[in-house]
PDB file of C-alpha atoms in Angstrom:
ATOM      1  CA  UNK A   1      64.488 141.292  74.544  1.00  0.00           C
ATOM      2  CA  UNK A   2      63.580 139.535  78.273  1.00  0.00           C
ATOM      3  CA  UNK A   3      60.589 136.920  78.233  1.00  0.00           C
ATOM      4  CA  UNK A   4      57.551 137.822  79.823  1.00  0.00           C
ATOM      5  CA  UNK A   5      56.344 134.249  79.866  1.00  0.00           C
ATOM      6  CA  UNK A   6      57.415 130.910  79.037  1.00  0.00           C
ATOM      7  CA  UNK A   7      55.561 127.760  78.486  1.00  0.00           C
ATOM      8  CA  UNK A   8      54.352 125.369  75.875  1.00  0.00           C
ATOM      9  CA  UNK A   9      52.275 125.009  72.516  1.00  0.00           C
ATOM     10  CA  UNK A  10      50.162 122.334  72.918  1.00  0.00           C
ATOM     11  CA  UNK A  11      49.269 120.640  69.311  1.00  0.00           C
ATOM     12  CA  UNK A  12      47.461 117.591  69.059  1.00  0.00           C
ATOM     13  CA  UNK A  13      49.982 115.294  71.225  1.00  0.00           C
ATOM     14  CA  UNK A  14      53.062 117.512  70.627  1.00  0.00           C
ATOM     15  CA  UNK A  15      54.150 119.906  73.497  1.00  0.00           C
ATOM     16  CA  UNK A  16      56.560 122.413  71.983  1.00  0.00           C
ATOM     17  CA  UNK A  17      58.136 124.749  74.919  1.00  0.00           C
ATOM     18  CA  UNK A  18      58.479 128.303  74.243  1.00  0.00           C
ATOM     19  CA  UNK A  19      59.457 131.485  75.511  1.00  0.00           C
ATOM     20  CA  UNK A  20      56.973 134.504  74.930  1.00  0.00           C
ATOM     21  CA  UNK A  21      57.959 138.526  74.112  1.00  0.00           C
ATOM     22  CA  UNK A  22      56.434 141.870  73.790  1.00  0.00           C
ATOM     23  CA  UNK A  23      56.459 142.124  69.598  1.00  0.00           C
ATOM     24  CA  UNK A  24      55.509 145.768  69.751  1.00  0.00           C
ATOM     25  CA  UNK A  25      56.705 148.903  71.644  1.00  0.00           C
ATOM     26  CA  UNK A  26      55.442 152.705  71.911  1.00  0.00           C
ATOM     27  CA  UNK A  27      56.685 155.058  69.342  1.00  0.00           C
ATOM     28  CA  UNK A  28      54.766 158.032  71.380  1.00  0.00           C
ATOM     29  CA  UNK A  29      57.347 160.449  73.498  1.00  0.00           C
ATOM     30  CA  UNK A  30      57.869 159.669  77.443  1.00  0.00           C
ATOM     31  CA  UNK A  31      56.247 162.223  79.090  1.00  0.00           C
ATOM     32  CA  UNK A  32      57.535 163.319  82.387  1.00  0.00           C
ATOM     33  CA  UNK A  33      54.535 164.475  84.471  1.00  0.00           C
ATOM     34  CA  UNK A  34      55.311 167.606  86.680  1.00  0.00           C
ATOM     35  CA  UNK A  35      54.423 170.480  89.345  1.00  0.00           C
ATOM     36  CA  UNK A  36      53.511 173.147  87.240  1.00  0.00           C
ATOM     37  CA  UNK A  37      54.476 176.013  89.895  1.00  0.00           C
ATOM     38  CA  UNK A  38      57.970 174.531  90.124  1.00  0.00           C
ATOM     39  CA  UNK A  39      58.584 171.700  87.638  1.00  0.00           C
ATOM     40  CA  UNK A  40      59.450 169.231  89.994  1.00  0.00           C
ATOM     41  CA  UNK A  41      58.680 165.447  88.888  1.00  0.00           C
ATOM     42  CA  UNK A  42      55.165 164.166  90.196  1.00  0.00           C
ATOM     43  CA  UNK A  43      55.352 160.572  91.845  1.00  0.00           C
ATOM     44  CA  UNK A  44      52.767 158.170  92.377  1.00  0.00           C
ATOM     45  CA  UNK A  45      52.857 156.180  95.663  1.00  0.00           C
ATOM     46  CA  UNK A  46      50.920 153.336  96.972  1.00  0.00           C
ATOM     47  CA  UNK A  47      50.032 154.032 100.338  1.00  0.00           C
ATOM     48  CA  UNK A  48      47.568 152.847 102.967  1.00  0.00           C
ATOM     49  CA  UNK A  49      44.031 154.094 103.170  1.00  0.00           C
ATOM     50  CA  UNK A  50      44.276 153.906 106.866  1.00  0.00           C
ATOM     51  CA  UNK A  51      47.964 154.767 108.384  1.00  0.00           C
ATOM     52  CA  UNK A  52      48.594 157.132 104.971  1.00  0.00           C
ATOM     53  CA  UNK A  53      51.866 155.735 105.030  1.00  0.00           C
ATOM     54  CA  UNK A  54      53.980 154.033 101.747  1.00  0.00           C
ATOM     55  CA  UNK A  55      53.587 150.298 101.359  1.00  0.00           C
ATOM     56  CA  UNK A  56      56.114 148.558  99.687  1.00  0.00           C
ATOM     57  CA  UNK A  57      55.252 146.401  96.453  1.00  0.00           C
ATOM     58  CA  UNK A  58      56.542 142.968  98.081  1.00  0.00           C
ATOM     59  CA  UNK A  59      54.585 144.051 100.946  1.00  0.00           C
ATOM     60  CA  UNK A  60      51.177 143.720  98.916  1.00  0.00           C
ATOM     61  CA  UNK A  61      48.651 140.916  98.046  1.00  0.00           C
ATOM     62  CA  UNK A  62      45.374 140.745  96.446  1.00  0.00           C
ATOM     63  CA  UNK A  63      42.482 140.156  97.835  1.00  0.00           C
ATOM     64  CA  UNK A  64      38.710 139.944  96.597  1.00  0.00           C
ATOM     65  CA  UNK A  65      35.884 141.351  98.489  1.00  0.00           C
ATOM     66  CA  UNK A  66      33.083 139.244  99.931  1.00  0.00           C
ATOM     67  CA  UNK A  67      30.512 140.579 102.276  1.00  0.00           C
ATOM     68  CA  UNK A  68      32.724 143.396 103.437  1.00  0.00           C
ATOM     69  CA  UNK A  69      35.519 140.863 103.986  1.00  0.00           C
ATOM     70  CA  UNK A  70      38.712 140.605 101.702  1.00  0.00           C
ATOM     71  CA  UNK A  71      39.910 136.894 100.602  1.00  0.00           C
ATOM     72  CA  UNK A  72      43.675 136.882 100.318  1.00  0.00           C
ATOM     73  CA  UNK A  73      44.917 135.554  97.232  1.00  0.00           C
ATOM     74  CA  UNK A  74      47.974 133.824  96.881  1.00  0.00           C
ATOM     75  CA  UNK A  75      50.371 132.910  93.455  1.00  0.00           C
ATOM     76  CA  UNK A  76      49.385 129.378  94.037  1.00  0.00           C
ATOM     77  CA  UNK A  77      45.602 130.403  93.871  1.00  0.00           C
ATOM     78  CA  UNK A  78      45.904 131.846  90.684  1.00  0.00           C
ATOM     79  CA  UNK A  79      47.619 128.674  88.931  1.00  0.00           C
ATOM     80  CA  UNK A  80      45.294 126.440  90.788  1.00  0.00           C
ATOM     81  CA  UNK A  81      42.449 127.663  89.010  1.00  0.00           C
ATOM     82  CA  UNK A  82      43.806 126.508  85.724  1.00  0.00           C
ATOM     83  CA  UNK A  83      47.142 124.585  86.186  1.00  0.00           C
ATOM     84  CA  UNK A  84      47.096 123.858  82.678  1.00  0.00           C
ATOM     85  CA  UNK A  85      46.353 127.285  80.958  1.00  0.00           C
ATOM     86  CA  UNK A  86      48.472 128.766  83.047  1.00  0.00           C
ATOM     87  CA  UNK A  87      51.759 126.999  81.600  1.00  0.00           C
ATOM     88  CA  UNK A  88      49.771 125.875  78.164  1.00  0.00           C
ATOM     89  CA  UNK A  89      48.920 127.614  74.724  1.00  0.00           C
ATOM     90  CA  UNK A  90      46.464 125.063  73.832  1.00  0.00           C
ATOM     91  CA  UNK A  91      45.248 125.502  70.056  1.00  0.00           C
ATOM     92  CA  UNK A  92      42.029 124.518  69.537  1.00  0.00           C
ATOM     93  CA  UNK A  93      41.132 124.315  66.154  1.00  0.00           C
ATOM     94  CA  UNK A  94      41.973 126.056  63.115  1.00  0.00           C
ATOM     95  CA  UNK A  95      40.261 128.672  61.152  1.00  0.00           C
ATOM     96  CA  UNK A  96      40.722 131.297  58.658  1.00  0.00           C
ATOM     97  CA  UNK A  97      42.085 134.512  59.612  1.00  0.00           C
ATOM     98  CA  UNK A  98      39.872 136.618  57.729  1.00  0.00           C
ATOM     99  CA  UNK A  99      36.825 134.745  59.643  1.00  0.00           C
ATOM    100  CA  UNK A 100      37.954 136.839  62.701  1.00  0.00           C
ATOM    101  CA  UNK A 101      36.886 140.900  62.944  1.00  0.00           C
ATOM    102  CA  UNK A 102      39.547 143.308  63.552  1.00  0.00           C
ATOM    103  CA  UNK A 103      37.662 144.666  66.686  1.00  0.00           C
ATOM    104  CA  UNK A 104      39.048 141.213  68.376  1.00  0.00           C
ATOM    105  CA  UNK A 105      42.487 141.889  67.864  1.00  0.00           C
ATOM    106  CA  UNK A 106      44.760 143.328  71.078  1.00  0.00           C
ATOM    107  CA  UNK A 107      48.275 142.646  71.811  1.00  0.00           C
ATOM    108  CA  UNK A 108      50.587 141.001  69.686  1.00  0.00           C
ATOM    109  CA  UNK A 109      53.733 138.606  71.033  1.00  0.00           C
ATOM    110  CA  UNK A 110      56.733 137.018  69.520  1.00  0.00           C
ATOM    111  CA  UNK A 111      56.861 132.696  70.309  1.00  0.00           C
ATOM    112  CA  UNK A 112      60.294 131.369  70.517  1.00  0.00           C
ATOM    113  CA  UNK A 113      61.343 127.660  70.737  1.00  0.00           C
ATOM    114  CA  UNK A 114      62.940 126.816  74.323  1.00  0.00           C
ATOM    115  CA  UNK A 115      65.531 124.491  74.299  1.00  0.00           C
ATOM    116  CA  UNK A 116      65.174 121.614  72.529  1.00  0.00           C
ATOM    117  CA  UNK A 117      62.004 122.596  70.429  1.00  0.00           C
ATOM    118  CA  UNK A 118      63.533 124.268  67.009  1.00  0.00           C
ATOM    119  CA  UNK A 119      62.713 121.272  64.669  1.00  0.00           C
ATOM    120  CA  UNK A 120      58.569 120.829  66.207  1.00  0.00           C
ATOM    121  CA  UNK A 121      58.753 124.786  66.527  1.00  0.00           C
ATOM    122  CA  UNK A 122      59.405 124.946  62.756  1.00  0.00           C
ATOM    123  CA  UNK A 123      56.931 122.144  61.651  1.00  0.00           C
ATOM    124  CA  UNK A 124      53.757 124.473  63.099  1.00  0.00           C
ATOM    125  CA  UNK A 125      55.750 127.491  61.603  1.00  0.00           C
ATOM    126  CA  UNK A 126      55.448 126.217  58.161  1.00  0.00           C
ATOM    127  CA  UNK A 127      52.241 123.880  58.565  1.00  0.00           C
ATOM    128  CA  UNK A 128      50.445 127.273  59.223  1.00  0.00           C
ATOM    129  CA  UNK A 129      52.031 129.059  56.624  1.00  0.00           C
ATOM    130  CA  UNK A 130      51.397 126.200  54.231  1.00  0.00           C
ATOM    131  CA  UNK A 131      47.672 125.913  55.628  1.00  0.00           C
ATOM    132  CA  UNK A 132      46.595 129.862  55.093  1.00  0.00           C
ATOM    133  CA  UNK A 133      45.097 128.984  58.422  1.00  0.00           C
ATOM    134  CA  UNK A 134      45.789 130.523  62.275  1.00  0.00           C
ATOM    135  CA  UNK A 135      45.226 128.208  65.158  1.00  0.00           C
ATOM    136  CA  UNK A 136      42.807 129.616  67.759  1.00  0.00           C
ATOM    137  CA  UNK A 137      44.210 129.115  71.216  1.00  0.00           C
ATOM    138  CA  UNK A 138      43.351 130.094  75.162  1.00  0.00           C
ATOM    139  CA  UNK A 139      45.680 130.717  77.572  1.00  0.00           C
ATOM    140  CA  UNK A 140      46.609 132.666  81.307  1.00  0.00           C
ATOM    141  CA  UNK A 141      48.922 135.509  80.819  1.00  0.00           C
ATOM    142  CA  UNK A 142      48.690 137.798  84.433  1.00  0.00           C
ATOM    143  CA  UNK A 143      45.930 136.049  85.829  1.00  0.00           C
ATOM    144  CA  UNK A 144      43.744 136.887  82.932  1.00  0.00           C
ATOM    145  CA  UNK A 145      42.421 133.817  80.598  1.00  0.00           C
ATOM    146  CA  UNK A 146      43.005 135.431  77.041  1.00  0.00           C
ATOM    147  CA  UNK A 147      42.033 133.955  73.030  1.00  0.00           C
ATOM    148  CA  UNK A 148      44.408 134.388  70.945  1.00  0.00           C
ATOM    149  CA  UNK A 149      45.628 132.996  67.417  1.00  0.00           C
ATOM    150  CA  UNK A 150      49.044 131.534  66.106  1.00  0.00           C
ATOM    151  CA  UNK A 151      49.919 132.475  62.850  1.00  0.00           C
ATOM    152  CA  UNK A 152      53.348 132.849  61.040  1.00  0.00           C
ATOM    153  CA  UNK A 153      55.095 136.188  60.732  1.00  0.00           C
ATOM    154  CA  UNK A 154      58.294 136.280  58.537  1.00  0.00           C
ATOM    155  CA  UNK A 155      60.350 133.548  60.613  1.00  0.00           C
ATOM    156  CA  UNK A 156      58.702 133.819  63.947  1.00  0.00           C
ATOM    157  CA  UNK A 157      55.428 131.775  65.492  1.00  0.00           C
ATOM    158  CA  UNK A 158      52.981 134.977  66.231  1.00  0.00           C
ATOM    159  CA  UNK A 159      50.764 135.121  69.249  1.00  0.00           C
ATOM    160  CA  UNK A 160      48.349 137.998  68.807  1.00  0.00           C
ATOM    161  CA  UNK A 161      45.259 138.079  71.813  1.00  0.00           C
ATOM    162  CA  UNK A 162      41.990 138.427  70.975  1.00  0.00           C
ATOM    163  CA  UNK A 163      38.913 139.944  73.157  1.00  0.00           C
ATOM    164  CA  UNK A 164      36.286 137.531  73.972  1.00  0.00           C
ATOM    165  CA  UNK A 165      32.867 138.285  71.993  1.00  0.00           C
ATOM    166  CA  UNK A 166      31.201 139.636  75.857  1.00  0.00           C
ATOM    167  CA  UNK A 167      34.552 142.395  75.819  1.00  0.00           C
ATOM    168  CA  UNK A 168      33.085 144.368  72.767  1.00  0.00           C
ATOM    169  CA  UNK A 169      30.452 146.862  73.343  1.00  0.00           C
ATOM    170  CA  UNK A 170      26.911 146.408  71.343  1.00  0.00           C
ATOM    171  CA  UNK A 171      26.603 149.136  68.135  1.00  0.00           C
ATOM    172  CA  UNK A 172      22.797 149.619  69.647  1.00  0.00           C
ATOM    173  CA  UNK A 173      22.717 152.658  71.398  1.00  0.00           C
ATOM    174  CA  UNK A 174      24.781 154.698  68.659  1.00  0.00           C
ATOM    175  CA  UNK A 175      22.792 157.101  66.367  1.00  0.00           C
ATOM    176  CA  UNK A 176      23.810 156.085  62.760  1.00  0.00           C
ATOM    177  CA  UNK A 177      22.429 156.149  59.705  1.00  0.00           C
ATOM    178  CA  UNK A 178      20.339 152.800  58.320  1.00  0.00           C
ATOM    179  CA  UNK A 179      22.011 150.523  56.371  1.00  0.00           C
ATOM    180  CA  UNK A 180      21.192 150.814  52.801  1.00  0.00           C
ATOM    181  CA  UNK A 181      21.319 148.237  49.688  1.00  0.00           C
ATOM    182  CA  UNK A 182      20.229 151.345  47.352  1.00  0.00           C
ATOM    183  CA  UNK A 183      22.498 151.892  44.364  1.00  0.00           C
ATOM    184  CA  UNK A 184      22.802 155.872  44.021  1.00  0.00           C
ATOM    185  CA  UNK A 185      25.489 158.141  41.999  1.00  0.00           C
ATOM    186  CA  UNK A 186      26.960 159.293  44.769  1.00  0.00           C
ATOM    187  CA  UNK A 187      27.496 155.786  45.835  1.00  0.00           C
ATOM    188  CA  UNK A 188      28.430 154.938  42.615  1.00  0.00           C
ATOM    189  CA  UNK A 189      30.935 157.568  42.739  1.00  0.00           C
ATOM    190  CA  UNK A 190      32.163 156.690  45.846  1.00  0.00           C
ATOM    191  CA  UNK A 191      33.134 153.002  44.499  1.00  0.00           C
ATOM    192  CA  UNK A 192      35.118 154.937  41.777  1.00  0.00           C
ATOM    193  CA  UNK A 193      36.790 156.822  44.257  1.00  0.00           C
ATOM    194  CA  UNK A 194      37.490 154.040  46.327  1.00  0.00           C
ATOM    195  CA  UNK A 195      39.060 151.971  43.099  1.00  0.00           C
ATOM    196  CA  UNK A 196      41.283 155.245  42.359  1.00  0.00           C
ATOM    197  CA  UNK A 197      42.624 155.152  45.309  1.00  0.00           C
ATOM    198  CA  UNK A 198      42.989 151.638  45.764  1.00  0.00           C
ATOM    199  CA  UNK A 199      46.851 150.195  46.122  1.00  0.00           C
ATOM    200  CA  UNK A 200      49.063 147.476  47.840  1.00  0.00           C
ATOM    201  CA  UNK A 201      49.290 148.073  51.188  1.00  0.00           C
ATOM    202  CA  UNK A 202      53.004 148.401  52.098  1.00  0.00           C
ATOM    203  CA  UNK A 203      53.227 149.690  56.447  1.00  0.00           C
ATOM    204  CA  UNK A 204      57.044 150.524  55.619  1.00  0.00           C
ATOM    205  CA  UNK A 205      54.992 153.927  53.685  1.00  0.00           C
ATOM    206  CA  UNK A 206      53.718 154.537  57.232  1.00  0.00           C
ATOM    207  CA  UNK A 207      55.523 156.607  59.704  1.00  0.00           C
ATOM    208  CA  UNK A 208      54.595 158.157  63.283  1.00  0.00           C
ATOM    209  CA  UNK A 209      54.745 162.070  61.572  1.00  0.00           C
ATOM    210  CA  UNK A 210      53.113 163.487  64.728  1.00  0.00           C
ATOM    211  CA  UNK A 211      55.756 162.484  67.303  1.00  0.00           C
ATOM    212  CA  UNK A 212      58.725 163.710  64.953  1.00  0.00           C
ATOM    213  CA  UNK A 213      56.955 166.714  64.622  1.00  0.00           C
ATOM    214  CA  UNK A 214      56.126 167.141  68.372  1.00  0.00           C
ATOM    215  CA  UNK A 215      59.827 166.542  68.810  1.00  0.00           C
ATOM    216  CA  UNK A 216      60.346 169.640  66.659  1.00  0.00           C
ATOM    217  CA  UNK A 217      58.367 171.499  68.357  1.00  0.00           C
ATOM    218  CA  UNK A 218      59.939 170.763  71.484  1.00  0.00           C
ATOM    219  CA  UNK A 219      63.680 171.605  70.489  1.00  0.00           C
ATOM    220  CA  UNK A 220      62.079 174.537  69.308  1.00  0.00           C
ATOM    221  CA  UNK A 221      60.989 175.463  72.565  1.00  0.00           C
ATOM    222  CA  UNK A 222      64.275 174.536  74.105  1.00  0.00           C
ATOM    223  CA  UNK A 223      65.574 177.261  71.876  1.00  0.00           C
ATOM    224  CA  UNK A 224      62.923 180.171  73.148  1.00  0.00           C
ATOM    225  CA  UNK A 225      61.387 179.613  69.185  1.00  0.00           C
ATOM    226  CA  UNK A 226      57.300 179.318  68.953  1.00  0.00           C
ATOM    227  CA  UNK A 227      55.309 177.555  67.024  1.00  0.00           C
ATOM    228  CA  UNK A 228      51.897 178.864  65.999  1.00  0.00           C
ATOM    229  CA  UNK A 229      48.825 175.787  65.327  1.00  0.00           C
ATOM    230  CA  UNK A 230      47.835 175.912  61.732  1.00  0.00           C
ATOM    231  CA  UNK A 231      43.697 176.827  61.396  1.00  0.00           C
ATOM    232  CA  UNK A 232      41.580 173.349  60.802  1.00  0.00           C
ATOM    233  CA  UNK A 233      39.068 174.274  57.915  1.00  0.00           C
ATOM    234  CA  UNK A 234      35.571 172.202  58.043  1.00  0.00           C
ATOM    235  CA  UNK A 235      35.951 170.008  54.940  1.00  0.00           C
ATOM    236  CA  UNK A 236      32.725 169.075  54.976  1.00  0.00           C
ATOM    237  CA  UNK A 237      29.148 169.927  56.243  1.00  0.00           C
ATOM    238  CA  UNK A 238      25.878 168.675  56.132  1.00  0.00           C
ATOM    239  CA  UNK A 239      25.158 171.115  53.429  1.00  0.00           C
ATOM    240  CA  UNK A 240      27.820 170.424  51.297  1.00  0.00           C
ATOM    241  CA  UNK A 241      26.613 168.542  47.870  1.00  0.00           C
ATOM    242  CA  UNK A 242      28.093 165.265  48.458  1.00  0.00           C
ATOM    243  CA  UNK A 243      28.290 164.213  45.138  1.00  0.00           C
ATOM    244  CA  UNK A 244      29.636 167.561  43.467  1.00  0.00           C
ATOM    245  CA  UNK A 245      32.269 166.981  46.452  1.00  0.00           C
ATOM    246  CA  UNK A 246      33.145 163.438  45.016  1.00  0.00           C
ATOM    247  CA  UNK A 247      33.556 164.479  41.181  1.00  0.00           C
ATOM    248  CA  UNK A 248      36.013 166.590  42.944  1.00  0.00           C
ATOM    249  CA  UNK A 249      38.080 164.142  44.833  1.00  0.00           C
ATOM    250  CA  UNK A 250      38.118 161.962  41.307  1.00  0.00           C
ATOM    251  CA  UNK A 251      39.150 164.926  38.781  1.00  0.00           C
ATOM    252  CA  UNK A 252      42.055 165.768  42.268  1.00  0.00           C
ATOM    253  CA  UNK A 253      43.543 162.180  41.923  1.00  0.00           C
ATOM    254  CA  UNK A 254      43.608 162.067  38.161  1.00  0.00           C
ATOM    255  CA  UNK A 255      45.290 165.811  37.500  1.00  0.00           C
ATOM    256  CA  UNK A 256      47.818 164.703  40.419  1.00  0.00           C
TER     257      UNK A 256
END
């Protein structure tokens, strides 16, 4: 794995220097994007709006537009808006993970200790692991100031960024139905349901099905074979006697 950033965990007085990676990768297919007269590959190129002609990536810079005029930003810019969260995960308190909704979570990154940092590395490893807390932290990762927590995962220091509370969209303008207190059998037999089908969540039981079987599908093709899309059926309407449909579900689970 290469770093994508490298810096320091700043807790209480103690700097502990690190080197950040990507913890996740896709599991999707790559996807070559092509002509479909011909099948030659489509390629993207940045070019200028005014000569039409290919600009180079070292050749660009950012700018940001201010009454029709573009301020050029350079990399010293950038850190000189926040030399210190720029080079510093800086935890700011502690809380519970559970505190935090899921729609907060984004990407995920692996911490390792930098030279010299194993033994203070380990320490916040097993303080937070010992704690049942996750330290809430800010930092800059590509010019973007991010939240994030800190939380053990097996033997690694996990970074996983979190949206600030302004990123998440308002629930208002959805049509949805009231939120209700009532007890009623069907939500009584919901609960049941819910119980029945209630287990330890293990992700190893979890696998990406629908790219091995779009792989399939593809060799298939390769080898002049089609493959015909099964029929969806409706599994439930409007109509449909919700709770006949849950004594159904319940009498399924137990006969199987």
């Amino acid at each position: 794995m290469r770093s994508i950033w490298t810096g320091s965990i700043s807790f209480g007085l103690i700097n502990i220097p690190i080197k950040m990676f990507s913890a996740v990768q896709e599991s999707s297919l790559d996807m070559d994007m092509l002509d479909a007269k011909d099948h030659s590959n489509i390629k993207f190129k940045r070019v200028n709006e005014k000569t039409g002609k290919e600009v180079t990536f070292a050749s660009i810079v950012k700018g940001y537009k201010i009454d029709d005029k573009y301020v050029i930003l350079e990399d010293e810019d950038f850190e000189a808006a926040d030399a210190v969260k720029t080079k510093t995960i800086d935890i700011q308190s502690f809380a519970f993970e559970k505190e935090i909704e899921s729609i907060y979570y984004e990407q995920p990154y692996f911490l390792e200790p930098d030279k010299g940092a194993a033994n203070a590395y380990g320490l916040l490893r097993d303080a937070l692991a010992a704690s049942g807390k996750v330290g809430v932290t800010s930092f800059v990762l590509r010019n973007k100031e991010s939240l994030a927590i800190l939380k053990p995962y097996k033997n690694v220091i996990l970074l996983n960024r979190i949206r600030f509370e302004q990123e998440v969209r308002s629930t208002e303008e959805l049509k949805v139905p009231a939120l209700s207190k009532k007890k009623t059998k069907e939500m009584d037999m919901a609960e049941k349901l819910i119980d029945q089908l209630t287990e330890k969540f293990d992700i190893s039981n979890f696998k990406d099905e629908y790219t091995d079987k779009l792989l399939k599908i593809i060799k298939n093709k390769a080898k002049g074979k089609k493959v015909k899309a099964p029929e969806l059926k409706v599994v439930h309407k409007q109509s449909d006697d919700l709770l006949d449909m849950l004594k159904a579900s319940l009498e399924k689970k137990k006969s199987s």
